Amino acid sequence: MEPFTHNEILQQILKLSKESGRVENFSQTFSELEDDDKRVSFALDLLLEYKLCSLELSNPDDRYKKSASECVNLRISGNNAFRQKDDIKALLFYTQSIAKSPHPCANVGIENYQLVKDLENFNNDVNTELALALANRSAVLFSLGKYDHCMKDINLVLEMNYPSTLLYKLHERKGKCLLFQGELKVAACSFKNALDCLALATSLSDQKKQLLEEEMTILMGQSLEAVPEKTSEHLVESQNEASILPKISFGPNETIPCASDSIDIHSSKDMGRCVVATRDINIGDVLAVEEPFASVLLPQFYYTHCYNCYLRCCTLLPCHYCSMVMYCSESCRKASWEKNHCVDCTLLPYLHKQDSNTIEMLAVRIIIMASRDYKSPAEFYRQVKSWKAGDSARESTFDENGQYISQDYKNIYNIVTNTEKRSVADLFKRAVTAARILQCFENKSNFFTSFSSNELLPSDFKLFIGGLLLRHLQNLPCNAHEVSEALRCESDGDVLKCVEIGAAAYATMSLVNHSCEPNVVRHSYRDTVVLRAIRLIKKGEQVLDNYGYHYALHEKEERQSHLKDQYYFICDCEACHDDWPTYFNLNSDKPTYKCQICGFSLPAQLVGEDVICEHCKCSNNIKEILTLLNESSKDYDQHLISVLSGSHDNAVVQQMIEHLEKLDQYIKRPWQEYNNCQEAIKQCYMKLGNYYESKLGV
Ligand SMILES: [Zn+2]
Ligand SMILES: [Zn+2]
Ligand SMILES: [Zn+2]
Ligand SMILES: [Zn+2]
């Protein structure tokens, strides 16, 4: 096997340069290169010299192509699973079969790499394969009780080239769906259609036909008389309409439109940029609702989620050209094609074969999106070259209108790269990867030929793109965020599970610094991120997120070493500074109270009504504080149980928030009850975003 993955290629380069005794020479030359374009150029030269440029895929990778025969085989596997009553497996097989189905109705006008040519070879009958797979999937969806989804598939099939001998089945199934949903009149119509189509079912014996006829006549009669059943009993899955985004608290910020007026971006030469509260912020306040500049769905979700909008969906439709990605709707298929898939449709197989990771996939997406923001490649080139990289001064952060815009590529370009902190080996590895991806762009996509402008490409435009790729391979590892989804599945212990389904680049989120005890929490609504306060934040304090290492879950040493390796800083948050214990070692029997004047700890021994603070010598009425906290705690236990068992009631959430605010005000952290209450509130918010409940996990 020839080396193909990024790592195999890198190892090969290292091996060959060692054999020729040139490692030190290379290392020296490479470390002296002053920009990313030159680093990629260096890597490209090496690939060329060592003849490592082949991008030909071997046979197994035909799995990315459409194939009528595989479409049939997968449908047969689906039929077998369905017969064995394994609905979940059958559903997946049918969806894969749908992904494989060649689509003769594809828009032939689209000028894409090799695709038009391939389309000419499509056989007109193949549309039937898609229809058959969709029809069979509708049977599984019916069996799963997903009547809306079932009808969605059936309606598609009815517009296709589906064998007329089988049509009666579809109409009957649709009628039953409608019957269950209480749509009686329409159901009767479907049964009428089913009866009519029975005449076309030439392969059925007369006896069988007669039986079916009787059955459908009964159903039709039922639907005309029946009392509607309660539809909720048949619903297996409920999904939040994650498109309902929360309102930004205090109204949107004039200079940072995705953020609340309660925060601002501060920048300083030595500390870089950060996000700061410009007024007191309460728990639950929405501090930002930000769309990503670009985002990618993780490959393991290609057959369960929409490639465009991240909706978990059991009626996915295929891309017209590849068998890799799928969509929840025609509009998502179209939007995705126009936005990025017209370029990455042909790229994806190669990127995956190269074993490109999430960061690399996201870098590719950013380049595709960015290149489309400018009216010509020359303009793109000119603009980017005019930015002073890594400059954190206020005037370079905000655009000519004084704004910081999430969709402005400059803000993604300008995220810190930590280039100077990287080792030569690290940088070289990334340069080779960028060079390899650039080769894919050049040879396996229409990226460089798709620009509508007739203007000539700048002579070093390709290296410029390579340099941008390398730049993002450096700034994304520290700044990309996950797109997540919460699942509550009955067959899986009925606990709320949080799953990472994608990655995204957010201009504003990337400016929020880390704390092991964060004061905000992020949730995904499709690929939009919602940032909420999860602690009281005082005016002037920094807004602090968690980069995946929380004091309650990770020991200080572990946190510090990971943060240093991955993010190049030493954390000095309060939890690190005072070496707080992890969750299970947290104090839970006797709280330390805060002085209400200066915030320092009051003495552990509380005597009498008034306690004198040893720090500021002021008196605190401890009896009043205790009464207040007792009052607040009364309902808290009850609320906690109801939240953890999955119920969601806005009034309860509000009371939990008020309780947490009291704890925040009177008790020193860390304090276990504080964590419990905070986690419960986070769970409630999680359910407002990408959240699914199901009995079976589909
Ligand atoms: Zn979608
Ligand atoms: Zn595609
Ligand atoms: Zn820390
Ligand atoms: Zn005090």
XYZ file of C-alpha atoms and ligand atoms in Angstrom:
702
model
C 0.000 0.000 0.000
C 1.296 3.400 -0.905
C 1.291 5.919 1.923
C -1.865 8.006 1.791
C -2.909 9.304 5.206
C -1.316 12.497 6.512
C 0.613 10.510 9.064
C 1.862 7.895 6.584
C 3.098 10.643 4.287
C 4.827 12.462 7.139
C 6.558 9.259 8.273
C 7.660 8.593 4.708
C 9.159 12.073 4.373
C 10.996 11.687 7.675
C 12.291 8.262 6.664
C 13.521 9.399 3.263
C 15.167 12.540 4.579
C 16.867 10.561 7.345
C 18.211 8.088 4.781
C 19.686 10.910 2.768
C 21.077 12.596 5.894
C 19.184 15.828 5.311
C 17.032 16.075 8.449
C 19.107 18.755 10.148
C 19.440 20.754 7.001
C 15.664 20.628 6.424
C 14.911 21.493 10.002
C 17.214 24.510 9.855
C 15.834 25.774 6.548
C 12.221 25.222 7.593
C 12.612 27.006 10.936
C 13.901 30.102 9.136
C 10.844 30.424 6.873
C 8.935 33.516 7.894
C 5.392 32.842 6.748
C 2.831 30.100 6.194
C 2.853 30.378 2.377
C 6.571 29.595 2.351
C 6.151 26.718 4.799
C 3.528 25.109 2.572
C 5.704 25.721 -0.472
C 8.576 23.938 1.270
C 6.342 20.954 2.071
C 5.003 20.826 -1.499
C 8.548 20.715 -2.886
C 9.376 17.789 -0.629
C 6.225 15.902 -1.651
C 7.214 16.418 -5.255
C 10.831 15.420 -4.761
C 9.876 12.254 -2.886
C 7.107 11.463 -5.382
C 4.398 11.475 -2.730
C 1.811 13.341 -4.756
C -0.429 10.508 -5.849
C -4.060 11.087 -4.971
C -5.440 8.016 -6.673
C -7.817 6.040 -4.534
C -7.838 2.274 -4.608
C -11.032 0.309 -5.185
C -12.449 0.156 -1.670
C -13.112 3.852 -1.909
C -15.768 3.324 -4.480
C -17.883 3.250 -1.375
C -18.132 7.007 -1.753
C -19.664 6.659 -5.187
C -23.250 6.091 -6.166
C -23.954 2.492 -7.099
C -27.203 0.935 -8.227
C -26.045 -2.564 -7.305
C -24.996 -1.568 -3.787
C -28.260 0.294 -3.446
C -30.093 -2.980 -4.150
C -27.878 -5.036 -1.834
C -28.362 -2.630 1.041
C -32.108 -2.686 0.506
C -32.084 -6.482 0.682
C -30.108 -6.306 3.936
C -32.734 -3.870 5.176
C -35.504 -6.286 4.232
C -33.799 -9.086 6.171
C -33.377 -6.924 9.260
C -36.981 -5.763 9.020
C -38.195 -9.355 8.749
C -36.228 -10.150 11.904
C -38.007 -7.245 13.605
C -34.792 -5.243 13.973
C -36.326 -1.930 12.950
C -33.338 0.198 13.919
C -30.938 -1.838 11.811
C -33.407 -1.922 8.926
C -33.762 1.856 9.084
C -30.006 2.323 8.783
C -29.719 -0.131 5.867
C -32.523 1.584 3.969
C -30.995 5.004 4.582
C -27.646 3.726 3.282
C -29.429 2.245 0.295
C -30.984 5.663 -0.347
C -27.557 7.315 -0.096
C -26.224 4.900 -2.729
C -29.093 5.362 -5.160
C -28.052 7.132 -8.360
C -30.260 10.110 -9.076
C -31.147 10.649 -12.737
C -33.056 13.849 -12.069
C -29.998 15.697 -10.816
C -29.549 19.183 -12.129
C -27.351 18.581 -15.154
C -26.548 22.250 -15.512
C -24.315 22.300 -12.477
C -20.757 22.494 -13.624
C -18.917 20.273 -11.339
C -15.888 18.133 -11.552
C -16.689 15.062 -13.668
C -20.250 14.951 -12.451
C -22.050 15.974 -15.592
C -20.203 13.298 -17.492
C -21.169 10.681 -14.925
C -24.792 11.730 -15.078
C -25.004 10.797 -18.746
C -24.334 7.222 -17.794
C -27.319 7.103 -15.497
C -29.927 4.617 -16.439
C -33.449 5.919 -16.270
C -34.644 2.910 -14.298
C -32.422 3.698 -11.363
C -34.926 6.170 -10.033
C -36.978 3.105 -9.202
C -34.243 1.906 -6.860
C -34.467 5.122 -4.865
C -38.253 4.844 -4.784
C -38.101 1.231 -3.582
C -35.656 2.081 -0.797
C -37.759 5.057 0.306
C -40.927 2.954 0.249
C -39.310 0.258 2.377
C -38.004 2.847 4.804
C -41.529 4.184 5.151
C -42.588 0.700 6.298
C -39.970 0.746 9.087
C -40.967 4.250 10.107
C -44.574 3.095 10.272
C -43.554 0.172 12.442
C -41.648 2.582 14.711
C -44.738 4.740 15.038
C -43.147 7.712 13.276
C -46.187 8.522 11.178
C -45.158 11.999 10.056
C -41.824 10.704 8.839
C -43.459 7.710 7.220
C -45.780 9.958 5.216
C -42.900 12.217 4.224
C -41.176 9.255 2.543
C -44.408 7.973 0.993
C -45.218 11.361 -0.525
C -41.787 11.452 -2.144
C -42.223 7.970 -3.584
C -45.617 8.848 -5.028
C -43.874 11.412 -7.232
C -41.353 8.875 -8.460
C -41.131 5.967 -10.790
C -42.508 3.369 -8.376
C -43.852 0.002 -9.616
C -47.606 0.393 -10.064
C -48.156 -3.169 -8.854
C -47.003 -2.116 -5.382
C -48.708 1.265 -5.173
C -51.706 -0.002 -3.196
C -49.377 -0.739 -0.252
C -48.193 2.856 -0.061
C -51.694 4.291 -0.129
C -52.823 1.845 2.518
C -49.862 2.716 4.766
C -50.479 6.401 4.300
C -54.145 5.893 5.142
C -53.218 4.138 8.378
C -50.842 6.957 9.342
C -53.600 9.484 8.794
C -56.057 7.337 10.698
C -53.719 7.206 13.706
C -53.298 10.940 13.533
C -57.019 11.526 13.517
C -57.064 12.894 9.953
C -60.102 10.799 9.130
C -61.363 12.329 5.903
C -57.946 12.342 4.260
C -57.359 8.816 5.512
C -60.511 7.664 3.753
C -59.161 9.176 0.511
C -55.956 7.199 0.855
C -57.857 3.954 1.402
C -59.937 4.770 -1.653
C -56.700 5.217 -3.644
C -55.410 1.945 -2.246
C -58.544 0.160 -3.435
C -58.184 1.685 -6.895
C -54.534 0.646 -7.115
C -55.347 -2.894 -6.134
C -56.531 -3.420 -9.703
C -52.950 -2.724 -10.858
C -51.471 -5.336 -8.532
C -51.273 -7.963 -11.260
C -49.000 -10.292 -9.345
C -51.516 -10.879 -6.562
C -53.812 -13.883 -6.635
C -57.517 -13.141 -6.865
C -58.024 -14.596 -3.425
C -55.393 -12.342 -1.865
C -56.802 -9.359 -3.698
C -60.232 -10.047 -2.344
C -58.911 -10.264 1.209
C -57.119 -6.943 0.824
C -60.163 -5.364 -0.703
C -62.278 -6.365 2.282
C -59.641 -5.137 4.702
C -59.388 -1.750 3.048
C -63.106 -1.329 2.798
C -63.287 -1.899 6.539
C -60.487 0.614 7.153
C -62.205 3.146 4.948
C -65.425 2.615 6.845
C -63.541 3.002 10.128
C -61.942 6.231 9.084
C -65.315 7.660 8.210
C -66.838 6.746 11.568
C -63.978 6.414 14.016
C -63.445 8.636 16.999
C -59.948 10.078 16.636
C -57.364 8.362 18.790
C -55.040 10.392 20.881
C -52.040 10.954 18.683
C -49.590 11.430 21.522
C -49.727 7.743 22.408
C -48.176 6.916 19.096
C -45.423 9.463 19.164
C -42.141 7.779 19.884
C -39.887 10.721 19.553
C -40.177 14.319 20.447
C -37.752 16.840 19.174
C -37.309 20.376 20.148
C -37.668 22.887 17.395
C -34.136 24.030 18.012
C -34.678 26.876 15.607
C -36.308 28.910 18.371
C -33.363 30.899 19.618
C -33.541 32.709 22.954
C -33.564 36.494 23.147
C -30.298 38.208 24.013
C -30.468 39.696 27.532
C -30.187 43.506 27.809
C -30.651 43.703 24.016
C -27.972 43.224 21.365
C -24.648 45.009 21.512
C -24.204 47.743 18.897
C -20.603 46.882 18.139
C -20.886 43.087 18.547
C -24.326 42.291 17.087
C -24.385 38.639 18.224
C -23.652 39.595 21.839
C -25.513 41.177 24.718
C -25.096 44.838 25.553
C -23.779 43.624 28.921
C -20.414 42.492 27.524
C -17.581 43.985 25.490
C -14.280 42.948 23.928
C -11.186 44.295 25.674
C -7.718 44.047 24.246
C -4.253 44.658 25.564
C -0.769 44.130 24.152
C 0.352 41.488 26.641
C -2.946 39.805 27.569
C -4.474 39.656 24.091
C -8.214 39.994 23.723
C -10.886 38.970 26.205
C -14.597 39.424 26.909
C -15.616 41.535 29.901
C -18.922 42.308 31.654
C -19.914 45.962 31.354
C -22.638 45.623 34.002
C -23.729 43.127 36.656
C -24.987 39.927 35.021
C -27.437 37.466 36.556
C -27.498 33.697 36.290
C -29.371 32.602 33.173
C -28.792 35.831 31.258
C -28.174 35.182 27.560
C -24.829 36.792 26.732
C -24.535 35.809 23.072
C -26.340 33.971 20.282
C -23.708 33.434 17.630
C -23.797 31.729 14.250
C -20.527 30.116 13.224
C -18.446 31.453 10.370
C -18.198 27.806 9.337
C -19.038 24.434 10.848
C -18.733 20.742 9.950
C -20.723 17.649 10.865
C -18.604 14.744 12.147
C -18.481 11.869 9.596
C -19.996 9.298 11.972
C -23.251 11.287 11.786
C -23.460 11.534 7.985
C -26.296 8.963 7.889
C -28.207 10.157 10.946
C -28.020 13.960 10.702
C -28.565 16.598 8.055
C -25.181 17.637 6.626
C -26.453 21.183 6.336
C -28.497 21.982 9.457
C -27.444 19.264 11.960
C -30.984 18.028 12.500
C -31.132 14.405 13.649
C -33.477 12.963 11.067
C -34.802 9.524 10.073
C -35.999 10.588 6.614
C -32.696 11.761 5.178
C -32.360 12.411 1.444
C -29.134 11.779 -0.456
C -26.780 14.218 -2.141
C -27.477 13.900 -5.867
C -23.842 13.165 -6.634
C -22.099 11.385 -3.765
C -23.204 8.712 -1.335
C -21.496 10.328 1.638
C -23.754 13.049 2.958
C -27.503 13.419 3.385
C -30.104 16.088 4.058
C -33.296 16.588 6.046
C -35.002 18.409 3.189
C -34.735 19.587 -0.381
C -34.026 23.112 0.835
C -31.072 21.950 2.941
C -29.746 19.933 -0.004
C -29.874 23.023 -2.168
C -28.473 25.399 0.453
C -25.586 23.058 1.222
C -24.742 22.686 -2.456
C -24.623 26.418 -3.020
C -22.748 27.156 0.191
C -19.995 24.559 0.110
C -20.900 21.111 -1.141
C -20.435 22.013 -4.824
C -16.745 22.093 -3.868
C -16.468 19.519 -1.095
C -18.692 16.866 -2.737
C -15.701 15.623 -4.719
C -13.193 16.500 -1.980
C -14.712 14.537 0.891
C -13.619 11.043 -0.227
C -10.004 12.190 -0.493
C -10.006 14.133 2.752
C -11.396 11.113 4.584
C -8.970 8.745 2.908
C -6.172 11.041 4.044
C -7.547 10.548 7.537
C -8.195 14.265 7.940
C -9.356 15.111 11.441
C -12.139 17.464 12.498
C -9.851 20.499 12.644
C -8.612 19.811 9.124
C -12.158 19.380 7.817
C -13.152 22.646 9.482
C -10.144 24.450 7.976
C -11.234 23.249 4.521
C -14.759 24.498 5.132
C -13.514 27.893 6.301
C -11.452 28.328 3.121
C -14.413 27.396 0.908
C -16.712 29.793 2.765
C -14.155 32.612 2.892
C -13.327 32.406 -0.814
C -17.000 32.984 -1.620
C -17.214 36.161 0.422
C -15.142 38.158 -2.037
C -16.103 39.227 -5.508
C -12.971 37.769 -7.064
C -9.941 35.701 -6.070
C -7.772 38.771 -6.580
C -9.930 40.750 -4.166
C -9.813 37.913 -1.635
C -6.026 37.830 -1.955
C -5.647 41.619 -1.668
C -7.872 41.901 1.381
C -6.235 39.122 3.351
C -2.733 40.344 2.535
C -3.686 43.773 3.879
C -4.488 42.462 7.364
C -1.773 42.610 9.932
C -1.778 39.126 11.372
C -2.321 38.612 15.073
C -2.683 42.302 15.800
C -4.952 42.564 18.803
C -5.285 46.338 18.979
C -8.840 47.591 19.183
C -8.785 49.238 15.761
C -7.768 46.000 14.050
C -10.423 44.020 15.948
C -13.329 46.163 14.795
C -14.154 46.810 11.151
C -14.514 50.165 9.407
C -18.010 50.543 10.908
C -16.616 49.894 14.372
C -18.245 46.458 14.519
C -17.108 42.924 15.219
C -19.106 40.656 12.889
C -19.372 36.862 13.216
C -19.557 36.390 9.442
C -16.463 38.483 8.704
C -13.619 36.179 7.648
C -11.088 38.624 9.044
C -12.190 37.731 12.567
C -11.534 34.035 11.979
C -8.243 34.790 10.236
C -7.141 36.907 13.204
C -7.634 34.314 15.951
C -4.312 33.567 17.660
C -2.182 30.859 16.027
C 0.542 30.414 18.684
C 2.994 29.909 15.800
C 5.953 31.187 17.807
C 5.203 28.729 20.622
C 5.130 25.699 18.319
C 8.083 23.383 17.791
C 9.607 23.022 14.323
C 8.340 19.425 14.214
C 4.783 20.514 15.049
C 4.800 23.237 12.426
C 6.345 20.968 9.794
C 3.717 18.296 10.381
C 0.957 20.870 9.895
C 2.663 22.264 6.777
C 2.751 18.795 5.182
C -0.941 18.314 5.984
C -1.814 21.720 4.518
C 0.199 20.894 1.383
C -1.624 17.578 0.977
C -5.034 19.209 1.373
C -4.005 21.897 -1.102
C -3.219 19.142 -3.616
C -6.763 17.824 -3.158
C -8.193 21.294 -3.690
C -6.207 21.569 -6.887
C -6.691 18.112 -8.357
C -9.893 16.774 -6.883
C -12.238 19.733 -6.776
C -13.370 22.678 -8.834
C -12.164 25.095 -6.157
C -9.605 26.921 -8.311
C -11.697 26.819 -11.480
C -15.064 27.741 -9.987
C -14.464 31.450 -9.455
C -16.955 33.296 -11.595
C -14.658 36.224 -12.223
C -12.622 36.260 -15.413
C -9.829 37.999 -13.631
C -6.577 36.062 -13.653
C -5.668 34.324 -10.425
C -2.742 35.998 -8.675
C 0.387 34.009 -9.525
C 0.914 32.715 -5.991
C -2.811 32.258 -5.310
C -2.474 28.516 -4.739
C 0.269 28.966 -2.168
C -1.803 31.716 -0.607
C -4.670 29.224 -0.132
C -2.177 26.677 1.225
C -0.904 29.313 3.645
C -4.444 30.035 4.841
C -5.040 26.313 5.369
C -1.868 26.112 7.444
C -2.904 29.181 9.400
C -6.205 27.557 10.370
C -4.516 24.259 11.197
C -2.740 26.351 13.830
C -5.491 28.607 15.120
C -8.387 26.148 15.150
C -7.049 23.603 17.691
C -7.203 26.306 20.376
C -10.287 28.085 19.123
C -12.779 25.760 17.454
C -15.826 24.778 19.500
C -17.880 21.630 19.442
C -21.450 21.456 18.142
C -23.281 19.237 20.592
C -26.567 17.462 21.035
C -28.344 16.047 24.079
C -30.126 12.711 23.975
C -32.439 11.087 26.443
C -33.044 7.509 25.432
C -35.386 5.168 27.286
C -33.629 2.019 26.113
C -30.342 3.443 27.367
C -30.990 4.115 31.048
C -33.050 7.252 30.444
C -30.197 9.571 31.362
C -29.344 12.760 29.541
C -26.294 12.197 27.363
C -24.376 14.949 25.647
C -22.818 14.029 22.293
C -20.399 15.991 20.135
C -21.768 15.984 16.589
C -19.735 18.693 14.901
C -17.184 21.470 15.139
C -17.499 25.168 14.431
C -15.510 28.396 14.267
C -17.142 31.286 16.142
C -15.543 34.729 15.977
C -16.795 35.968 19.357
C -16.687 32.690 21.307
C -13.022 32.333 20.382
C -12.235 35.485 22.391
C -13.647 34.092 25.642
C -10.860 32.939 27.956
C -10.745 29.821 30.103
C -11.431 29.175 33.761
C -11.544 25.812 35.515
C -14.593 27.284 37.235
C -16.360 28.976 34.300
C -19.071 31.602 34.732
C -20.805 30.823 31.428
C -22.103 27.749 29.632
C -22.547 27.097 25.896
C -25.356 25.171 24.207
C -25.886 24.349 20.530
C -29.067 25.201 18.648
C -28.321 23.474 15.335
C -24.853 24.976 14.808
C -25.638 28.285 16.484
C -24.150 28.678 19.954
C -26.024 30.224 22.878
C -23.895 31.549 25.739
C -25.523 31.948 29.161
C -24.234 33.122 32.524
C -24.075 30.293 35.049
C -22.711 32.395 37.921
C -23.253 35.981 38.978
C -20.811 38.092 36.970
C -19.950 41.512 38.374
C -19.350 44.538 36.197
C -15.706 44.565 35.105
C -15.197 40.810 35.550
C -14.078 38.636 32.648
C -16.536 36.273 30.995
C -14.873 32.861 31.363
C -15.707 29.648 29.564
C -14.355 26.155 30.153
C -12.028 24.565 27.591
C -12.895 21.028 28.647
C -11.023 20.852 31.949
C -13.352 21.616 34.853
C -12.064 21.612 38.416
C -14.950 19.394 39.551
C -13.912 16.619 37.148
C -10.146 16.960 36.703
C -7.340 17.289 39.239
C -5.350 20.502 39.128
C -2.186 18.865 37.757
C -4.091 17.209 34.941
C -5.871 20.451 34.032
C -2.732 22.506 34.057
C -0.684 20.147 31.936
C -3.422 19.749 29.312
C -4.075 23.478 29.132
C -0.386 24.163 28.727
C 0.101 21.522 26.013
C -2.990 22.359 24.044
C -3.537 26.060 24.711
C -0.074 27.308 25.697
C -0.968 28.975 29.003
C -0.761 28.305 32.722
C -4.161 28.616 34.365
C -4.389 30.764 37.452
C -8.128 30.722 38.039
C -9.421 30.672 41.618
C -9.854 26.883 41.532
C -6.230 26.441 40.431
C -4.878 29.133 42.707
C -6.550 27.682 45.822
C -6.324 24.071 44.596
C -10.021 23.264 45.004
C -10.943 19.596 45.457
C -12.771 17.713 42.690
C -16.522 17.128 42.940
C -16.569 13.987 45.075
C -14.176 15.494 47.588
C -16.110 18.725 47.864
C -17.293 20.052 51.173
C -20.967 19.218 51.609
C -21.657 19.372 55.344
C -20.688 22.809 56.586
C -20.571 25.886 54.376
C -18.303 28.864 54.836
C -20.281 32.101 54.716
C -19.202 35.233 52.916
C -18.856 38.622 54.549
C -21.551 40.712 52.869
C -19.332 43.776 52.946
C -15.956 42.572 51.638
C -16.672 39.033 50.387
C -14.018 37.363 52.556
C -14.814 34.207 54.530
C -16.504 34.633 57.892
C -15.057 32.654 60.817
C -16.045 28.975 60.930
C -17.390 29.325 64.475
C -20.589 31.341 64.266
C -21.598 32.669 67.660
C -24.688 34.790 68.235
C -26.699 36.801 65.728
C -23.932 39.074 64.559
C -20.601 37.848 63.283
C -17.650 40.181 62.924
C -15.600 39.759 59.744
C -11.923 39.322 60.606
C -10.918 41.020 57.392
C -12.981 44.219 57.293
C -14.173 44.181 60.921
C -17.761 44.727 59.802
C -20.692 42.999 61.416
C -22.834 40.438 59.498
C -26.304 39.432 60.652
C -25.811 35.684 60.311
C -29.238 34.782 61.686
C -30.910 36.654 58.863
C -28.673 34.973 56.282
C -29.379 31.488 57.667
C -33.141 32.087 57.688
C -33.016 33.288 54.101
C -30.991 30.290 52.915
C -33.182 27.826 54.813
C -36.253 29.297 53.192
C -34.670 29.018 49.745
C -33.453 25.441 50.311
C -36.921 24.183 51.227
C -38.190 23.773 47.669
C -34.772 23.220 46.155
C -34.553 19.476 46.921
C -37.928 18.895 45.325
C -37.002 20.942 42.261
C -33.719 19.110 41.855
C -35.463 15.732 41.744
C -38.016 16.896 39.213
C -35.357 18.411 36.945
C -33.122 15.340 37.067
C -36.057 13.100 36.213
C -36.420 15.010 32.973
C -39.274 17.419 33.535
C -38.998 20.954 32.303
C -40.960 23.740 33.881
C -39.926 27.348 33.427
C -41.119 28.334 36.895
C -38.967 25.599 38.445
C -35.927 26.702 36.441
C -36.493 30.254 37.627
C -36.626 29.137 41.261
C -33.475 27.062 40.818
C -31.751 30.152 39.446
C -32.881 32.249 42.403
C -31.567 29.609 44.777
C -28.208 29.501 42.999
C -27.983 33.281 43.146
C -28.503 33.153 46.920
C -25.799 30.505 47.291
C -23.559 32.685 45.128
C -24.202 35.666 47.338
C -23.848 34.119 50.802
C -21.695 30.985 50.597
C -18.047 30.582 49.646
C -17.343 28.212 46.784
C -16.490 25.406 46.346
C -19.674 24.040 47.874
C -21.255 20.836 46.574
C -24.841 22.073 46.623
C -23.738 24.908 44.356
C -22.424 22.452 41.750
C -25.559 20.304 41.924
C -27.854 23.257 41.477
C -25.717 24.651 38.647
C -25.660 21.293 36.832
C -29.438 20.981 37.099
C -29.898 24.432 35.564
C -27.472 23.568 32.764
C -29.518 20.444 32.012
C -32.669 22.510 31.711
C -30.987 24.820 29.218
C -29.536 21.916 27.288
C -33.060 20.747 26.541
C -33.912 24.019 24.826
C -31.247 23.420 22.175
C -30.358 20.317 20.134
C -32.255 17.812 22.223
C -33.959 14.529 21.397
C -36.008 12.079 23.397
C -36.701 8.621 22.139
C -37.601 5.132 23.185
C -35.138 3.354 20.939
C -32.368 5.803 20.234
C -33.279 6.846 16.705
Zn -31.361 20.183 7.212
Zn -22.216 15.096 -2.465
Zn -7.678 26.840 36.426
Zn -15.631 41.659 55.519
